[in-house]
Amino acid sequence: MTKRANNRKNEELRDIKITLGVVESADGSCYLEWGKNIILATVHGPRQIFPKHLANSEKAVIDYKYRMAPFSVTDRKSPVPGKRDKEISLVSGYALESAIQTEKFPNTVIDIDAVVLSADAGTRSAALTAASLACADAGLPMKGLVSVVAAGRANGDLVWDLDKADEDTEDAVDTAIGVLFPQKEIVLLQMDGFINQKDWKKVISMGIDAAEEVYKLQKKALLEKYPVNG
Ligand code: UDP
């Protein structure tokens, strides 16, 4: 077993710190530190949708936007959203839709914004994890929480939660896995790299286990802010 550059065990998450309700102007929000990633997620709505032809008479439209701040990466990123931001936003929005009881708010839109303030790989996972918490913080009726983490291969070992040092190793495989808990349904799956079928199955199973650890931290943060008997 090669040692990871970050000294983590293969099945170990980076440190995750969650703070809810940090943005007063939003209906719900979450500030998340995940290793060296820093994310701020907010929720506005549900509110009336304009232009009206975008409305769905059966459910709320989820407008999820994942964005990287220009200063979040070493090579300053253009503030104009690119193909990557749009693709991540689209698939993450579908994942969030499976967690929110959108049918309770027909003809409305729920704006969910996740901004990466500092990036060290795994930002789509951290952003969606934070967004899911911001939705709960907003008091939206939820079917569950989306917990997301990457699993894959770094330095030839199968690992949880790849950071940039892991992702930059030769032959790395990076798979973002989003799981809706407590149902334990996979709601997001995106992969970079090449892997055989046997290891792929292991990676999926590792990703689900890792996501469950993330879910425990999400629940803990929510219960601290909103005690069940408090
Ligand atoms: N990255 C970057 N510039 C970009 C996109 C990504 O420097 O325009 C870096 C950033 O650290 C990011 C990492 O590459 O976290 C991995 O990016 P990837 O597309 O794999 O998404 P992520 O792992 O962050 O979900």
GROMACS .gro file of C-alpha atoms and ligand atoms in nm:
model
  255
    1MET     CA    1   0.000   0.000   0.000
    2THR     CA    2   0.148   0.333  -0.107
    3LYS     CA    3   0.107   0.611   0.141
    4ARG     CA    4  -0.125   0.891   0.026
    5ALA     CA    5   0.042   1.230  -0.009
    6ASN     CA    6  -0.197   1.361   0.253
    7ASN     CA    7  -0.123   1.082   0.502
    8ARG     CA    8  -0.485   0.970   0.505
    9LYS     CA    9  -0.587   0.608   0.521
   10ASN     CA   10  -0.743   0.477   0.199
   11GLU     CA   11  -1.087   0.472   0.359
   12GLU     CA   12  -1.078   0.805   0.535
   13LEU     CA   13  -1.256   1.133   0.463
   14ARG     CA   14  -1.089   1.470   0.482
   15ASP     CA   15  -1.197   1.683   0.780
   16ILE     CA   16  -1.546   1.821   0.724
   17LYS     CA   17  -1.680   2.126   0.908
   18ILE     CA   18  -2.042   2.236   0.857
   19THR     CA   19  -2.201   2.567   0.960
   20LEU     CA   20  -2.568   2.628   0.885
   21GLY     CA   21  -2.761   2.953   0.844
   22VAL     CA   22  -2.468   3.186   0.773
   23VAL     CA   23  -2.634   3.404   0.505
   24GLU     CA   24  -2.911   3.616   0.651
   25SER     CA   25  -3.057   3.723   0.316
   26ALA     CA   26  -3.114   3.363   0.208
   27ASP     CA   27  -3.393   3.129   0.317
   28GLY     CA   28  -3.133   2.866   0.399
   29SER     CA   29  -2.757   2.839   0.378
   30CYS     CA   30  -2.456   2.626   0.454
   31TYR     CA   31  -2.086   2.704   0.483
   32LEU     CA   32  -1.879   2.392   0.438
   33GLU     CA   33  -1.509   2.329   0.480
   34TRP     CA   34  -1.406   1.992   0.339
   35GLY     CA   35  -1.030   1.954   0.362
   36LYS     CA   36  -0.903   2.253   0.164
   37ASN     CA   37  -1.234   2.296  -0.022
   38ILE     CA   38  -1.452   2.583   0.095
   39ILE     CA   39  -1.813   2.605  -0.024
   40LEU     CA   40  -2.098   2.844   0.042
   41ALA     CA   41  -2.446   2.723  -0.056
   42THR     CA   42  -2.769   2.921  -0.039
   43VAL     CA   43  -3.137   2.862  -0.107
   44HIS     CA   44  -3.394   3.122  -0.214
   45GLY     CA   45  -3.755   3.022  -0.261
   46PRO     CA   46  -3.982   2.866  -0.353
   47ARG     CA   47  -4.092   3.180  -0.537
   48GLN     CA   48  -4.304   3.255  -0.845
   49ILE     CA   49  -4.124   3.167  -1.163
   50PHE     CA   50  -4.063   3.416  -1.447
   51PRO     CA   51  -4.098   3.393  -1.740
   52LYS     CA   52  -4.413   3.195  -1.672
   53HIS     CA   53  -4.364   2.949  -1.958
   54LEU     CA   54  -4.080   2.795  -1.751
   55ALA     CA   55  -4.331   2.693  -1.484
   56ASN     CA   56  -4.427   2.332  -1.415
   57SER     CA   57  -4.786   2.299  -1.294
   58GLU     CA   58  -4.700   1.979  -1.107
   59LYS     CA   59  -4.385   2.071  -0.920
   60ALA     CA   60  -4.126   2.333  -0.836
   61VAL     CA   61  -3.841   2.384  -1.080
   62ILE     CA   62  -3.502   2.333  -0.914
   63ASP     CA   63  -3.250   2.585  -1.044
   64TYR     CA   64  -2.915   2.465  -0.907
   65LYS     CA   65  -2.604   2.658  -0.996
   66TYR     CA   66  -2.255   2.529  -0.919
   67ARG     CA   67  -1.992   2.797  -0.969
   68MET     CA   68  -1.622   2.829  -0.896
   69ALA     CA   69  -1.512   3.171  -0.776
   70PRO     CA   70  -1.231   3.311  -0.996
   71PHE     CA   71  -0.999   3.307  -0.692
   72SER     CA   72  -1.082   2.948  -0.589
   73VAL     CA   73  -0.802   2.794  -0.798
   74THR     CA   74  -0.436   2.879  -0.858
   75ASP     CA   75  -0.485   2.968  -1.226
   76ARG     CA   76  -0.755   3.234  -1.186
   77LYS     CA   77  -1.076   3.100  -1.334
   78SER     CA   78  -1.297   3.306  -1.566
   79PRO     CA   79  -1.612   3.420  -1.384
   80VAL     CA   80  -1.813   3.319  -1.691
   81PRO     CA   81  -1.963   2.973  -1.631
   82GLY     CA   82  -1.817   2.716  -1.870
   83LYS     CA   83  -1.934   2.379  -1.997
   84ARG     CA   84  -1.804   2.204  -1.683
   85ASP     CA   85  -2.001   2.432  -1.446
   86LYS     CA   86  -2.317   2.387  -1.653
   87GLU     CA   87  -2.288   2.010  -1.669
   88ILE     CA   88  -2.221   1.981  -1.295
   89SER     CA   89  -2.515   2.214  -1.224
   90LEU     CA   90  -2.751   2.011  -1.440
   91VAL     CA   91  -2.676   1.665  -1.300
   92SER     CA   92  -2.652   1.793  -0.941
   93GLY     CA   93  -2.990   1.964  -0.986
   94TYR     CA   94  -3.145   1.628  -1.080
   95ALA     CA   95  -2.995   1.477  -0.764
   96LEU     CA   96  -3.142   1.754  -0.550
   97GLU     CA   97  -3.478   1.713  -0.714
   98SER     CA   98  -3.492   1.358  -0.583
   99ALA     CA   99  -3.445   1.490  -0.228
  100ILE     CA  100  -3.698   1.776  -0.224
  101GLN     CA  101  -4.076   1.739  -0.218
  102THR     CA  102  -4.109   1.960  -0.524
  103GLU     CA  103  -4.469   1.849  -0.582
  104LYS     CA  104  -4.571   2.069  -0.285
  105PHE     CA  105  -4.477   2.386  -0.476
  106PRO     CA  106  -4.617   2.378  -0.829
  107ASN     CA  107  -4.548   2.675  -1.059
  108THR     CA  108  -4.253   2.795  -0.851
  109VAL     CA  109  -3.876   2.793  -0.871
  110ILE     CA  110  -3.628   2.713  -0.596
  111ASP     CA  111  -3.291   2.880  -0.656
  112ILE     CA  112  -3.001   2.688  -0.509
  113ASP     CA  113  -2.653   2.834  -0.550
  114ALA     CA  114  -2.329   2.669  -0.449
  115VAL     CA  115  -2.012   2.873  -0.483
  116VAL     CA  116  -1.670   2.715  -0.451
  117LEU     CA  117  -1.453   2.965  -0.265
  118SER     CA  118  -1.148   2.739  -0.253
  119ALA     CA  119  -1.093   2.420  -0.452
  120ASP     CA  120  -0.884   2.111  -0.388
  121ALA     CA  121  -1.078   1.844  -0.585
  122GLY     CA  122  -1.413   1.695  -0.491
  123THR     CA  123  -1.582   2.032  -0.520
  124ARG     CA  124  -1.892   1.905  -0.702
  125SER     CA  125  -1.941   1.658  -0.416
  126ALA     CA  126  -1.883   1.914  -0.143
  127ALA     CA  127  -2.106   2.169  -0.321
  128LEU     CA  128  -2.398   1.930  -0.353
  129THR     CA  129  -2.357   1.808   0.004
  130ALA     CA  130  -2.368   2.172   0.121
  131ALA     CA  131  -2.664   2.252  -0.106
  132SER     CA  132  -2.863   1.964   0.036
  133LEU     CA  133  -2.799   2.099   0.386
  134ALA     CA  134  -2.894   2.452   0.280
  135CYS     CA  135  -3.228   2.311   0.156
  136ALA     CA  136  -3.291   2.150   0.493
  137ASP     CA  137  -3.185   2.474   0.666
  138ALA     CA  138  -3.441   2.658   0.450
  139GLY     CA  139  -3.710   2.431   0.594
  140LEU     CA  140  -3.796   2.279   0.258
  141PRO     CA  141  -3.991   1.955   0.296
  142MET     CA  142  -3.735   1.687   0.214
  143LYS     CA  143  -3.757   1.321   0.123
  144GLY     CA  144  -3.401   1.279   0.247
  145LEU     CA  145  -3.053   1.428   0.229
  146VAL     CA  146  -2.811   1.398  -0.060
  147SER     CA  147  -2.465   1.299   0.061
  148VAL     CA  148  -2.190   1.308  -0.198
  149VAL     CA  149  -1.828   1.203  -0.205
  150ALA     CA  150  -1.579   1.078  -0.460
  151ALA     CA  151  -1.425   0.733  -0.450
  152GLY     CA  152  -1.175   0.589  -0.692
  153ARG     CA  153  -0.812   0.507  -0.743
  154ALA     CA  154  -0.500   0.700  -0.641
  155ASN     CA  155  -0.147   0.565  -0.664
  156GLY     CA  156  -0.292   0.227  -0.762
  157ASP     CA  157  -0.500   0.197  -0.441
  158LEU     CA  158  -0.878   0.220  -0.419
  159VAL     CA  159  -0.958   0.516  -0.195
  160TRP     CA  160  -1.227   0.742  -0.053
  161ASP     CA  161  -1.250   1.115  -0.112
  162LEU     CA  162  -0.974   1.204  -0.360
  163ASP     CA  163  -0.808   1.540  -0.309
  164LYS     CA  164  -0.602   1.718  -0.576
  165ALA     CA  165  -0.284   1.528  -0.483
  166ASP     CA  166  -0.478   1.199  -0.523
  167GLU     CA  167  -0.638   1.312  -0.850
  168ASP     CA  168  -0.301   1.409  -0.994
  169THR     CA  169  -0.149   1.061  -0.945
  170GLU     CA  170  -0.090   0.848  -1.254
  171ASP     CA  171  -0.386   0.638  -1.365
  172ALA     CA  172  -0.621   0.805  -1.114
  173VAL     CA  173  -0.992   0.726  -1.121
  174ASP     CA  174  -1.234   0.977  -0.973
  175THR     CA  175  -1.601   0.886  -0.929
  176ALA     CA  176  -1.843   1.127  -0.763
  177ILE     CA  177  -2.121   0.927  -0.597
  178GLY     CA  178  -2.430   1.097  -0.458
  179VAL     CA  179  -2.659   0.895  -0.235
  180LEU     CA  180  -3.005   0.989  -0.110
  181PHE     CA  181  -3.032   0.890   0.257
  182PRO     CA  182  -3.197   0.730   0.444
  183GLN     CA  183  -3.329   0.554   0.130
  184LYS     CA  184  -2.973   0.474   0.019
  185GLU     CA  185  -3.046   0.542  -0.348
  186ILE     CA  186  -2.773   0.653  -0.586
  187VAL     CA  187  -2.881   0.987  -0.735
  188LEU     CA  188  -2.555   1.104  -0.892
  189LEU     CA  189  -2.272   0.915  -1.056
  190GLN     CA  190  -1.993   1.078  -1.258
  191MET     CA  191  -1.666   0.915  -1.343
  192ASP     CA  192  -1.326   1.025  -1.475
  193GLY     CA  193  -1.069   0.761  -1.576
  194PHE     CA  194  -1.056   0.394  -1.674
  195ILE     CA  195  -1.116   0.098  -1.444
  196ASN     CA  196  -1.196  -0.273  -1.470
  197GLN     CA  197  -1.537  -0.407  -1.376
  198LYS     CA  198  -1.424  -0.573  -1.052
  199ASP     CA  199  -1.261  -0.257  -0.915
  200TRP     CA  200  -1.552  -0.045  -1.041
  201LYS     CA  201  -1.794  -0.247  -0.828
  202LYS     CA  202  -1.563  -0.199  -0.530
  203VAL     CA  203  -1.543   0.175  -0.594
  204ILE     CA  204  -1.923   0.205  -0.599
  205SER     CA  205  -1.952   0.015  -0.275
  206MET     CA  206  -1.675   0.225  -0.115
  207GLY     CA  207  -1.845   0.542  -0.236
  208ILE     CA  208  -2.174   0.442  -0.074
  209ASP     CA  209  -1.997   0.369   0.257
  210ALA     CA  210  -1.810   0.700   0.239
  211ALA     CA  211  -2.133   0.886   0.156
  212GLU     CA  212  -2.293   0.731   0.464
  213GLU     CA  213  -2.015   0.887   0.676
  214VAL     CA  214  -2.091   1.222   0.514
  215TYR     CA  215  -2.461   1.169   0.588
  216LYS     CA  216  -2.382   1.114   0.959
  217LEU     CA  217  -2.198   1.449   0.970
  218GLN     CA  218  -2.487   1.623   0.789
  219LYS     CA  219  -2.739   1.482   1.035
  220LYS     CA  220  -2.522   1.582   1.331
  221ALA     CA  221  -2.499   1.942   1.204
  222LEU     CA  222  -2.875   1.962   1.150
  223LEU     CA  223  -2.955   1.814   1.489
  224GLU     CA  224  -2.717   2.058   1.657
  225LYS     CA  225  -2.896   2.355   1.501
  226TYR     CA  226  -3.245   2.207   1.513
  227PRO     CA  227  -3.262   1.974   1.815
  228VAL     CA  228  -3.554   1.733   1.783
  229ASN     CA  229  -3.683   1.812   2.133
  230GLY     CA  230  -3.544   2.164   2.149
  231UDP     N1  231  -0.976   2.279  -1.122
  231UDP     C1  232  -0.913   2.395  -1.159
  231UDP     N2  233  -0.971   2.474  -1.256
  231UDP     C2  234  -1.088   2.441  -1.316
  231UDP     C3  235  -1.152   2.322  -1.278
  231UDP     C4  236  -1.093   2.243  -1.182
  231UDP     O1  237  -0.807   2.429  -1.107
  231UDP     O2  238  -1.136   2.516  -1.403
  231UDP     C5  239  -0.916   2.197  -1.013
  231UDP     C6  240  -0.986   2.224  -0.880
  231UDP     O3  241  -0.893   2.212  -0.774
  231UDP     C7  242  -1.085   2.113  -0.875
  231UDP     C8  243  -1.002   2.000  -0.931
  231UDP     O4  244  -0.930   2.060  -1.039
  231UDP     O5  245  -1.134   2.089  -0.745
  231UDP     C9  246  -1.078   1.880  -0.980
  231UDP     O6  247  -1.171   1.918  -1.076
  231UDP     P1  248  -1.284   1.821  -1.128
  231UDP     O7  249  -1.332   1.873  -1.259
  231UDP     O8  250  -1.237   1.681  -1.117
  231UDP     O9  251  -1.404   1.847  -1.023
  231UDP     P2  252  -1.412   1.821  -0.866
  231UDP    O10  253  -1.322   1.705  -0.834
  231UDP    O11  254  -1.366   1.948  -0.797
  231UDP    O12  255  -1.555   1.792  -0.842
   0.00000   0.00000   0.00000
